[in-house]
PDB file of C-alpha atoms in Angstrom:
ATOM      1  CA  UNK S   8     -23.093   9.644 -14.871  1.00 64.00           C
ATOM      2  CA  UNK S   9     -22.622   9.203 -11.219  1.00 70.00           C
ATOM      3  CA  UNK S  10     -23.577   5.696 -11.041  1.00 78.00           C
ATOM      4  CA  UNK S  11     -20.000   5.149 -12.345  1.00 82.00           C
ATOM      5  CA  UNK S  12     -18.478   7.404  -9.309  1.00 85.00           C
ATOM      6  CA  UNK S  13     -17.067   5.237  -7.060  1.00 86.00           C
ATOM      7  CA  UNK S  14     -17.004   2.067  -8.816  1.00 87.00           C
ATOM      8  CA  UNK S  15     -14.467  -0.064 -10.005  1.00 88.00           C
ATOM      9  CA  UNK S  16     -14.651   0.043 -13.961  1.00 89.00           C
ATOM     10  CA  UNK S  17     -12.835  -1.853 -17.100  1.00 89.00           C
ATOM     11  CA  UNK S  18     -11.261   0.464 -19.755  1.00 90.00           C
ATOM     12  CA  UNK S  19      -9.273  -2.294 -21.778  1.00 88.00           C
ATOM     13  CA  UNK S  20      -8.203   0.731 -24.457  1.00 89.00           C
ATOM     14  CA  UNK S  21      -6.229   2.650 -21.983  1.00 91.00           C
ATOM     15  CA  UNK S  22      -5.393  -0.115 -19.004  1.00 92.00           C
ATOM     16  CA  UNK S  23      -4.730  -3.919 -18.411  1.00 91.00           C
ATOM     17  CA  UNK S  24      -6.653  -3.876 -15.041  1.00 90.00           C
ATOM     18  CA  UNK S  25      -9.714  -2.529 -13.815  1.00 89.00           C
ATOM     19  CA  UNK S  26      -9.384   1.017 -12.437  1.00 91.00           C
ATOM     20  CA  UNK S  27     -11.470   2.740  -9.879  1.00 91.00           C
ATOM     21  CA  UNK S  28     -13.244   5.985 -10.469  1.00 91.00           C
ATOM     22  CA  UNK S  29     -12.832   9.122  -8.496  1.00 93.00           C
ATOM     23  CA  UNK S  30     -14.132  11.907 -10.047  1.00 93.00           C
ATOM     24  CA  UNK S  31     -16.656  12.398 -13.420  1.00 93.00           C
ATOM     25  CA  UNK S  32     -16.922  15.671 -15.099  1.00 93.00           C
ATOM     26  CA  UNK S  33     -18.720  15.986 -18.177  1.00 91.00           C
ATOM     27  CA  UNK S  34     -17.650  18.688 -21.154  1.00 91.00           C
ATOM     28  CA  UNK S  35     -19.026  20.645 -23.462  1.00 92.00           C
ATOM     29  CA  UNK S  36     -18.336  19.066 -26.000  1.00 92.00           C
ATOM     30  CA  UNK S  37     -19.848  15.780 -25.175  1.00 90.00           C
ATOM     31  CA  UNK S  38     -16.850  13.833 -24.065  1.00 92.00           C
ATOM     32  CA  UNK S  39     -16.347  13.239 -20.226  1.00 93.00           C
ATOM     33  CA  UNK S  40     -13.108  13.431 -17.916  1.00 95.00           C
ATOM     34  CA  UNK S  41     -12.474  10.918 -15.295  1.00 94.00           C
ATOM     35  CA  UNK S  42      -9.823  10.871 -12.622  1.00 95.00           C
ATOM     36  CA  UNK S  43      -8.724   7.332 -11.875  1.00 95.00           C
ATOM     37  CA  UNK S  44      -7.013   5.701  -9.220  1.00 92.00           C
ATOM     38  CA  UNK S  45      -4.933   2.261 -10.565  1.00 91.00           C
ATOM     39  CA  UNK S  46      -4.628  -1.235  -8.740  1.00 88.00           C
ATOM     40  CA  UNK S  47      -0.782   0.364  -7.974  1.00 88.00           C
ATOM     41  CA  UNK S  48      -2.813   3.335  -6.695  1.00 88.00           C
ATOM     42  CA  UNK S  49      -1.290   5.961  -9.562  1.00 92.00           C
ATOM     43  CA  UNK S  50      -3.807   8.763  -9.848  1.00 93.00           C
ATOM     44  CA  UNK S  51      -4.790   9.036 -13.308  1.00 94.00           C
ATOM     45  CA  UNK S  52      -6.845  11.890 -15.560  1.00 95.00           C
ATOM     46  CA  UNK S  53      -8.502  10.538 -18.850  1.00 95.00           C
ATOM     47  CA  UNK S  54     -10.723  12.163 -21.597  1.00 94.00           C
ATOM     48  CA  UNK S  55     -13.175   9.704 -22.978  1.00 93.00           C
ATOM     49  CA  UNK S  56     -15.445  10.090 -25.695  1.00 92.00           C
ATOM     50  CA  UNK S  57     -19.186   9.501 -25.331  1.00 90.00           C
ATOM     51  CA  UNK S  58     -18.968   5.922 -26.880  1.00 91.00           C
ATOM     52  CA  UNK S  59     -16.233   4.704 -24.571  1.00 90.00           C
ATOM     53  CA  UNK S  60     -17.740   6.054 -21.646  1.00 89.00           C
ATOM     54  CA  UNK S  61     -20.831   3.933 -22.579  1.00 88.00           C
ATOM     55  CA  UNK S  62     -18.577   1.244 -22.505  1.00 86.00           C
ATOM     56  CA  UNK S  63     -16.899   1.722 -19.542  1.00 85.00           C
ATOM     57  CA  UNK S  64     -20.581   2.052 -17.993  1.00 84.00           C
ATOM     58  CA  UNK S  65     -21.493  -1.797 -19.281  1.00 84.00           C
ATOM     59  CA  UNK S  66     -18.173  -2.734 -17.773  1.00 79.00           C
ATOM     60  CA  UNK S  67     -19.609  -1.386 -13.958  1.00 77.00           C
ATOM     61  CA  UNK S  68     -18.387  -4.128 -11.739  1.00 67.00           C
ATOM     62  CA  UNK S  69     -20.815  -3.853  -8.938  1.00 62.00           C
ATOM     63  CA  UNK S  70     -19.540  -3.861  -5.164  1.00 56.00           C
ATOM     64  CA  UNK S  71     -21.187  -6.729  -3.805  1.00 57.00           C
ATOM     65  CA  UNK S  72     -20.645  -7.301   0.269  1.00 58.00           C
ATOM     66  CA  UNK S  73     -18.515 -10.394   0.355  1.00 63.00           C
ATOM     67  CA  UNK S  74     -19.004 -12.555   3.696  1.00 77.00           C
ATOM     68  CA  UNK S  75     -16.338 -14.302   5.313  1.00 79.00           C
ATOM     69  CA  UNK S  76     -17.379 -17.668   7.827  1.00 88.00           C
ATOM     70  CA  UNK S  77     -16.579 -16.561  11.531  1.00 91.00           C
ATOM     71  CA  UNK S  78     -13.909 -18.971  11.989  1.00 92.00           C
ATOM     72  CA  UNK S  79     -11.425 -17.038   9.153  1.00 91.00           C
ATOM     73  CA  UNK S  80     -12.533 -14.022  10.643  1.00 91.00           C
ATOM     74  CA  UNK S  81     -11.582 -14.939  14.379  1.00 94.00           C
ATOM     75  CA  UNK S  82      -8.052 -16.331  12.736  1.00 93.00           C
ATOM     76  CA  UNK S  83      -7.753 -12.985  11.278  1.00 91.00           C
ATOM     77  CA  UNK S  84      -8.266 -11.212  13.874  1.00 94.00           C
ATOM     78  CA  UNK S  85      -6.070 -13.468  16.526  1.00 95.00           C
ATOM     79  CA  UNK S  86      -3.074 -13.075  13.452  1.00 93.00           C
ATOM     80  CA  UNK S  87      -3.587  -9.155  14.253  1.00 93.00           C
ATOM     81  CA  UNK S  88      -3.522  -9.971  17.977  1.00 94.00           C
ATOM     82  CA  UNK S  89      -0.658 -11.328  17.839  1.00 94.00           C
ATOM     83  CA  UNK S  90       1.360  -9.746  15.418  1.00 91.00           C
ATOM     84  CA  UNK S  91       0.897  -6.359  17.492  1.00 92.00           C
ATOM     85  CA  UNK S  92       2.117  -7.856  20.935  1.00 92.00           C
ATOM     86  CA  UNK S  93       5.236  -8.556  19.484  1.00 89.00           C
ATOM     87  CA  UNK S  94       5.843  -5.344  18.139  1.00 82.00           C
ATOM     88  CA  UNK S  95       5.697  -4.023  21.285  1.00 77.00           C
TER      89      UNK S  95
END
């Protein structure tokens, strides 16, 4: 159960996008209750039974480290740099 805390998951039955999971709370009565945050960042509660929430735990995308070259990261940076001396 907590290896889904945290994670960005796929529940196609109740949303078009992936949604990332805040909070997992399993119930008595074998279902579980997840509070989701939305790509638009909407906070949502959902009750899932135990068979979608199997589901949802095949759909785990994991949250691999992605690695930029140094170059993009120096234009990013410099952008930044930039951007903020003329705001002041």
């Amino acid at each position: 159960m907590q290896s889904i805390l945290h994670r960005t998951i796929s529940i196609p039955s109740y949303f078009a996008a992936p949604v990332f999971v805040e909070a997992v709370e399993a119930e008595d009565d074998g279902s579980y209750f997840l509070r989701l945050r939305t790509d638009t960042g909407q906070l949502v509660e959902v009750n899932l039974t135990a068979e979608e929430f199997e589901a949802a735990l095949d759909s785990v995308q994991s949250s691999a480290a992605v690695t930029v070259s140094a170059q993009h990261q120096s234009l990013v940076v410099e952008t930044e740099r930039i951007r903020l001396a003329y705001a002041y």
